[in-house]
Short mmCIF file of C-alpha atoms in Angstrom, two decimals:
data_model
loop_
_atom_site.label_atom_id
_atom_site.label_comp_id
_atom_site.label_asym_id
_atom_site.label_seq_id
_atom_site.Cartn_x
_atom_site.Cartn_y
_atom_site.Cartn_z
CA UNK A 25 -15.14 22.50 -5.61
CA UNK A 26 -16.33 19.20 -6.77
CA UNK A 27 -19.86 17.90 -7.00
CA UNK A 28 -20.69 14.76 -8.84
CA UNK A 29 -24.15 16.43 -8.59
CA UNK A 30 -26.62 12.78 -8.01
CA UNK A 31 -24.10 10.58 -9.92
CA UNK A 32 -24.67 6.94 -9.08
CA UNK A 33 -21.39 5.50 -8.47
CA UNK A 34 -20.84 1.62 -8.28
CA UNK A 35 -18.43 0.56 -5.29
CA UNK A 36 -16.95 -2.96 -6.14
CA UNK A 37 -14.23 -3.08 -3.66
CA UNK A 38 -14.37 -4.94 -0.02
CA UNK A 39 -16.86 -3.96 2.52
CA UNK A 40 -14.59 -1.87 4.45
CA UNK A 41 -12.78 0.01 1.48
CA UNK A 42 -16.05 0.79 -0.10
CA UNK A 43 -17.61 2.24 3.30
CA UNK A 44 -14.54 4.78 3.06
CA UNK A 45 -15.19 5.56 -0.41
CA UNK A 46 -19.07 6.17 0.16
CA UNK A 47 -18.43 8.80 2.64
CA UNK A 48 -15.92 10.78 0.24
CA UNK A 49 -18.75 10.64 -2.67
CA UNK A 50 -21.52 11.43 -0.52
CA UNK A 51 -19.50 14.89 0.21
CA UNK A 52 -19.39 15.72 -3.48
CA UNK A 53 -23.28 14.75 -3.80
CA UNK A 54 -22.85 11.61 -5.54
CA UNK A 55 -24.68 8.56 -4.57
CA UNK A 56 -22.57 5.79 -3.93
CA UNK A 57 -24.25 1.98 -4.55
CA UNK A 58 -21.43 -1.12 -2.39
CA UNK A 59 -21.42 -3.77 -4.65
CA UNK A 60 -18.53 -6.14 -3.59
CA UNK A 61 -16.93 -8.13 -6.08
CA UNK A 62 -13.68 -9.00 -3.68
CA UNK A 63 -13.94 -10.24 -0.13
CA UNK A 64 -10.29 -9.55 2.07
CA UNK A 65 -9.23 -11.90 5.05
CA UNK A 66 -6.17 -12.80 6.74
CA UNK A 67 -4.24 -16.21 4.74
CA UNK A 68 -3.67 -18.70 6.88
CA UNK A 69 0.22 -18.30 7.16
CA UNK A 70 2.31 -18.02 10.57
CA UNK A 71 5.64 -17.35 11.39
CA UNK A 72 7.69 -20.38 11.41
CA UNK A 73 11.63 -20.70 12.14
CA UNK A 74 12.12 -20.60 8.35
CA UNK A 75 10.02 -17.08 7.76
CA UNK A 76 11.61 -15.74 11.11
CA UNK A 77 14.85 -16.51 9.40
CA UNK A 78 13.75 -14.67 6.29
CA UNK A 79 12.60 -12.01 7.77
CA UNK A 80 15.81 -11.20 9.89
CA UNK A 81 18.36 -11.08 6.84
CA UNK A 82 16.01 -9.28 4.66
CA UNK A 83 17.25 -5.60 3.82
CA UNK A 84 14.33 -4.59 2.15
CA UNK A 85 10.33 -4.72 2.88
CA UNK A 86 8.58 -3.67 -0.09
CA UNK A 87 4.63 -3.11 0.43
CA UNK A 88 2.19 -2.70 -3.15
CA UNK A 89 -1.57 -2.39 -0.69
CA UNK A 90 -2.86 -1.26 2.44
CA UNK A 91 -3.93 -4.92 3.48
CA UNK A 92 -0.39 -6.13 2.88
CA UNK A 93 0.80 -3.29 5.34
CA UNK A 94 -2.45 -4.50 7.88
CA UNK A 95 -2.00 -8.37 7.16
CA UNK A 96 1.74 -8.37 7.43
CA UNK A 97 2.10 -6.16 10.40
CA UNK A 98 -0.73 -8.21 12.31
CA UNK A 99 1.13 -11.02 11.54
CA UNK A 100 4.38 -9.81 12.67
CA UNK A 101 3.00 -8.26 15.82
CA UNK A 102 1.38 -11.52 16.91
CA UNK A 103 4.80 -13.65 16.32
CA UNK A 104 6.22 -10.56 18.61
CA UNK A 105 8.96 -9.51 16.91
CA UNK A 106 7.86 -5.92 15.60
CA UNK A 107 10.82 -3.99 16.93
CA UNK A 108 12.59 -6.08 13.80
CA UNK A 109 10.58 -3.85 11.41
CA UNK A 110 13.00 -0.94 13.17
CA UNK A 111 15.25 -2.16 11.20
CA UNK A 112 14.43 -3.09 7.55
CA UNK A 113 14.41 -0.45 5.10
CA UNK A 114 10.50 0.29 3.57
CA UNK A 115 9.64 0.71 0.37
CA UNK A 116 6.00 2.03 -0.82
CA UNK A 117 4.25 1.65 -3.95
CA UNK A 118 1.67 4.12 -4.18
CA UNK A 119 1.04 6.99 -1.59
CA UNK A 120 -2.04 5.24 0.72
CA UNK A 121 0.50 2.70 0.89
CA UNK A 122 3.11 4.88 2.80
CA UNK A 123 -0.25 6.58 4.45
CA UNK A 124 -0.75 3.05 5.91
CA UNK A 125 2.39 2.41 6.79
CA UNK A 126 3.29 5.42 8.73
CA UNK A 127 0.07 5.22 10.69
CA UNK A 128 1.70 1.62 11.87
CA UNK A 129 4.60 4.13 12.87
CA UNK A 130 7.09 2.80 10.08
CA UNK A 131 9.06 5.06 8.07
CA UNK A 132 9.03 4.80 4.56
CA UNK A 133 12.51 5.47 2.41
CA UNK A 134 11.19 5.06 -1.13
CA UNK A 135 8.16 5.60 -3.10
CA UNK A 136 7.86 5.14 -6.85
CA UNK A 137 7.13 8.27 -8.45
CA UNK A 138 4.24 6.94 -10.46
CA UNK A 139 2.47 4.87 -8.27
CA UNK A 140 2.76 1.81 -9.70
CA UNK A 141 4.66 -1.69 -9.95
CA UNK A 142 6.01 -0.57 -13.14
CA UNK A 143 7.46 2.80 -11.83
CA UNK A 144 8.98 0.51 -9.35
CA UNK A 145 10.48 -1.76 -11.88
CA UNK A 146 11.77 0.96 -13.62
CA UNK A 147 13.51 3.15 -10.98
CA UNK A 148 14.21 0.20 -8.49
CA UNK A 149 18.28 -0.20 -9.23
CA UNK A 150 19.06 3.46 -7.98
CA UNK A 151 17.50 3.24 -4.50
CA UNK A 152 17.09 -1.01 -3.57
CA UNK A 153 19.75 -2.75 -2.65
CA UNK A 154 20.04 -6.34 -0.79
CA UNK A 155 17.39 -9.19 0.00
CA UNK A 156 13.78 -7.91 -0.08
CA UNK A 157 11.12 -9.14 1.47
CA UNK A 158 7.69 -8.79 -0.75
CA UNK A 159 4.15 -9.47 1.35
CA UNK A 160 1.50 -9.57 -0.72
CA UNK A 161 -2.06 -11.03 -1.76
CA UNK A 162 -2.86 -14.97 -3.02
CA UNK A 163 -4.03 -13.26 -6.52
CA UNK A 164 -0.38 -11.34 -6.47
CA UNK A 165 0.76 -11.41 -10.34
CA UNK A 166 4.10 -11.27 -8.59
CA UNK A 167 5.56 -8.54 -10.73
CA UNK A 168 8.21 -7.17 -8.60
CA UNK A 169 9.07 -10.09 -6.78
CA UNK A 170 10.20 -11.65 -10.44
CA UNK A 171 11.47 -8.76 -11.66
CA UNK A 172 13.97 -8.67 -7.94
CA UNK A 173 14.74 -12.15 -8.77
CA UNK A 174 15.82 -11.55 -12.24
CA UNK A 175 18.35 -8.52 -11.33
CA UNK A 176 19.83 -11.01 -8.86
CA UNK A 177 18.00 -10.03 -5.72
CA UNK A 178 16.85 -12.71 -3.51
CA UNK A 179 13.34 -11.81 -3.34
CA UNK A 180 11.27 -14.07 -1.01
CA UNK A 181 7.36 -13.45 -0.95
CA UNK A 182 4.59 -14.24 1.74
CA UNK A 183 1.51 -14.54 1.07
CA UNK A 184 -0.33 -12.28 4.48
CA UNK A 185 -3.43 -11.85 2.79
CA UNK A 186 -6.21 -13.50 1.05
CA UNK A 187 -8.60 -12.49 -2.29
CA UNK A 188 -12.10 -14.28 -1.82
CA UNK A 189 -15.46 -13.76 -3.44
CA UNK A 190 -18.08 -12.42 -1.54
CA UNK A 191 -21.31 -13.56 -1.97
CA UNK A 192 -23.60 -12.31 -4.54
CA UNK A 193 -26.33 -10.45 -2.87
CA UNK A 194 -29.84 -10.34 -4.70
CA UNK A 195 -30.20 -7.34 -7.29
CA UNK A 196 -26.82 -6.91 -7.61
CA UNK A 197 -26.82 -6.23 -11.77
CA UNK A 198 -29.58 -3.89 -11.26
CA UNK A 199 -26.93 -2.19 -9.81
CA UNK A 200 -25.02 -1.96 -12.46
CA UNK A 201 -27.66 -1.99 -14.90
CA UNK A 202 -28.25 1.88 -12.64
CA UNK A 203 -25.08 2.98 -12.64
CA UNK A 204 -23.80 6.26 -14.47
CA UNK A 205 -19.78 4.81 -13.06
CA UNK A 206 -18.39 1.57 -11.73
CA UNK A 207 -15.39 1.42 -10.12
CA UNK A 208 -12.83 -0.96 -10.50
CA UNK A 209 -9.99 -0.95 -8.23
CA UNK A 210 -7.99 -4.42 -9.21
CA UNK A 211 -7.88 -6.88 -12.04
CA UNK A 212 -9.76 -9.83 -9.62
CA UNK A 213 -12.55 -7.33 -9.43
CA UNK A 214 -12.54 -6.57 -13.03
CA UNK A 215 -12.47 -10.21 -14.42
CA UNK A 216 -15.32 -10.89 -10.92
CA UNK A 217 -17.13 -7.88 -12.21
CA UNK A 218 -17.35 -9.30 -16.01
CA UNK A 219 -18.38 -12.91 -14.88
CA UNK A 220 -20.59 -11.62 -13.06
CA UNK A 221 -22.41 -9.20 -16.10
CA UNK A 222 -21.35 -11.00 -19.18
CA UNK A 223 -24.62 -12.97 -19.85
CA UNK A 224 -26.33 -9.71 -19.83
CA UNK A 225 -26.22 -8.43 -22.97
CA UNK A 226 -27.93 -5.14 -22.84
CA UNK A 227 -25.74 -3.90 -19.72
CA UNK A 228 -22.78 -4.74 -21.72
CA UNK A 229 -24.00 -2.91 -24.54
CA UNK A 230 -24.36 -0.08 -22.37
CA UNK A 231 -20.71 -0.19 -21.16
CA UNK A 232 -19.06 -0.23 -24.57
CA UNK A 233 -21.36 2.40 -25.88
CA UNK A 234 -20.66 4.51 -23.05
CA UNK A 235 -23.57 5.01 -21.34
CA UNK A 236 -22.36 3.24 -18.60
CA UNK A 237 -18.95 4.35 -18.04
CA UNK A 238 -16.11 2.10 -16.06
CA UNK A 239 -13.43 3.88 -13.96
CA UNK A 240 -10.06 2.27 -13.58
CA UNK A 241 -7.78 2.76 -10.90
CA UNK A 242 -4.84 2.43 -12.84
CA UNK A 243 -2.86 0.57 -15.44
CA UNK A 244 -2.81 -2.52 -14.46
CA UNK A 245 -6.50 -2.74 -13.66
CA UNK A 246 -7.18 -1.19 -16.75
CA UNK A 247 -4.86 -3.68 -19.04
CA UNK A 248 -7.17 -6.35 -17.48
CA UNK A 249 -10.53 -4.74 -18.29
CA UNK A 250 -9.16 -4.36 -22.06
CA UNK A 251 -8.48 -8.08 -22.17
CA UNK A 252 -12.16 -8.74 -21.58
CA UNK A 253 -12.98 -6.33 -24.87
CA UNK A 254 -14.13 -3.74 -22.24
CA UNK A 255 -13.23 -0.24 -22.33
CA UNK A 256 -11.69 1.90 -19.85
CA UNK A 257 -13.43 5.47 -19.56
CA UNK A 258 -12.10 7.08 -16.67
CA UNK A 259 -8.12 5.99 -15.46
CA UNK A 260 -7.24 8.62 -12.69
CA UNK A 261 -3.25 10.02 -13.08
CA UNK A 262 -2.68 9.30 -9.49
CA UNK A 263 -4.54 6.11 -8.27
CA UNK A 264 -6.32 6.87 -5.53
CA UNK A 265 -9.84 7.77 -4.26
CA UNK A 266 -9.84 10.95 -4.23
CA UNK A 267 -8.08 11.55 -8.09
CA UNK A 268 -10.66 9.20 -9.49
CA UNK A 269 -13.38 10.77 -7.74
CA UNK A 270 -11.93 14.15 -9.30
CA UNK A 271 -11.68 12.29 -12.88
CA UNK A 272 -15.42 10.95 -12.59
CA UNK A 273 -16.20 14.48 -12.12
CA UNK A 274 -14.56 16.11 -15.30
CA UNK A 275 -15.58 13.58 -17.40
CA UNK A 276 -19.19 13.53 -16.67
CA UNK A 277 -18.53 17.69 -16.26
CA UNK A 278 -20.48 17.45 -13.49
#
């Protein structure tokens, strides 16, 4: 079984996502420190004639995060036409993505084998066909949606939810001066995360010598870390949670 054994774990999601990670590291024995570097809300978008148009002819729905399967849904729910969604085919990237989805009682008909935008990029022609519709965050690199567009797909995105920063509570980088990991779960928190500690030189030391080690959700997150000369010490197969959690663990052979 894994134990993490008193490891001090840095949280940097949103409020909410963090609370749900605290309680799965406080079952190994680790001690989990929420230190928001990303704040999630609602955009302020609505369904208009042109977006209920949109939405009708689209074949597709593809869905990258949980909060663009909350945001989008809410949305859709309040313009009251959610027996649509009955309709549309769903695609999933990653696996609490089709999680979140089904517990909105959607079925899903394709998920990326590896859990990523790439994957999706890469084994999209064999199972997508038709207009797609692509909900997503303001800080969206927009990834799939060009690469739909570029095969010929009309790919129209809406933007359901919105990437904010919280505000900076008080002792926040002795918090990560503590840490044994920090957790980075998107490239917004990584680049918030390294505005937020660049000035201090020692913690930065600490990072790149390892004593401090950063955990990476995946790929994408990670190719953003790199880009701020920061290295990547933990990058879980499967991005989720409970893999990373499992990856902390092994490395630190707890």
């Amino acid at each position: 079984m894994t134990s993490l054994k008193g490891i001090r774990i840095v949280l940097t999601r949103d409020v909410e996502s963090s609370e749900q990670d605290r309680l799965l590291i406080e079952e190994k024995g680790g001690i989990p420190v929420i230190a928001p570097m990303i704040k999630i809300g609602a955009a302020d978008v609505q369904i208009d004639e042109q977006k209920k148009s949109q939405l009708e002819q689209a074949d597709w729905i593809i869905f990258t995060s949980k909060n663009g399967v909350y945001y989008f849904c809410k949305l859709v729910e309040e313009a009251g036409m959610a027996d649509l969604l009955t309709r549309k085919k769903i695609a999933a990237v990653g696996r609490k993505t089709a999680e979140a989805l089904e517990n909105e009682g959607m079925q899903v008909h394709y998920i990326p084998p590896l859990y990523s935008a790439s994957s999706f990029r890469s084994d999209f022609k064999e199972h997508v066909q038709g207009p797609v519709l692509f909900p997503q965050g303001n800080l969206s690199r927009g990834e799939i949606a060009k690469f739909l567009n570029e095969q010929g797909h009309k790919c129209i995105s809406w933007t359901v939810y919105e990437n904010t920063i919280p505000e900076i509570s008080d002792g926040l980088l002795d918090y990560f001066r503590d840490a044994d990991v920090i957790t980075l779960f998107s490239p917004s928190a990584a680049v918030r995360f390294y505005e937020t500690v660049k000035a201090d030189h020692q913690l930065i030391s600490s990072v790149r010598q390892g004593r401090i080690k950063i955990a990476s959700i995946g790929p994408t997150t990670s190719e953003a870390i790199r880009e701020m000369s920061l290295p990547v010490h933990i990058e879980p197969s499967e991005y989720t949670m409970e893999a990373m959690i499992e990856e902390i663990a092994m490395t630190l052979k707890c």
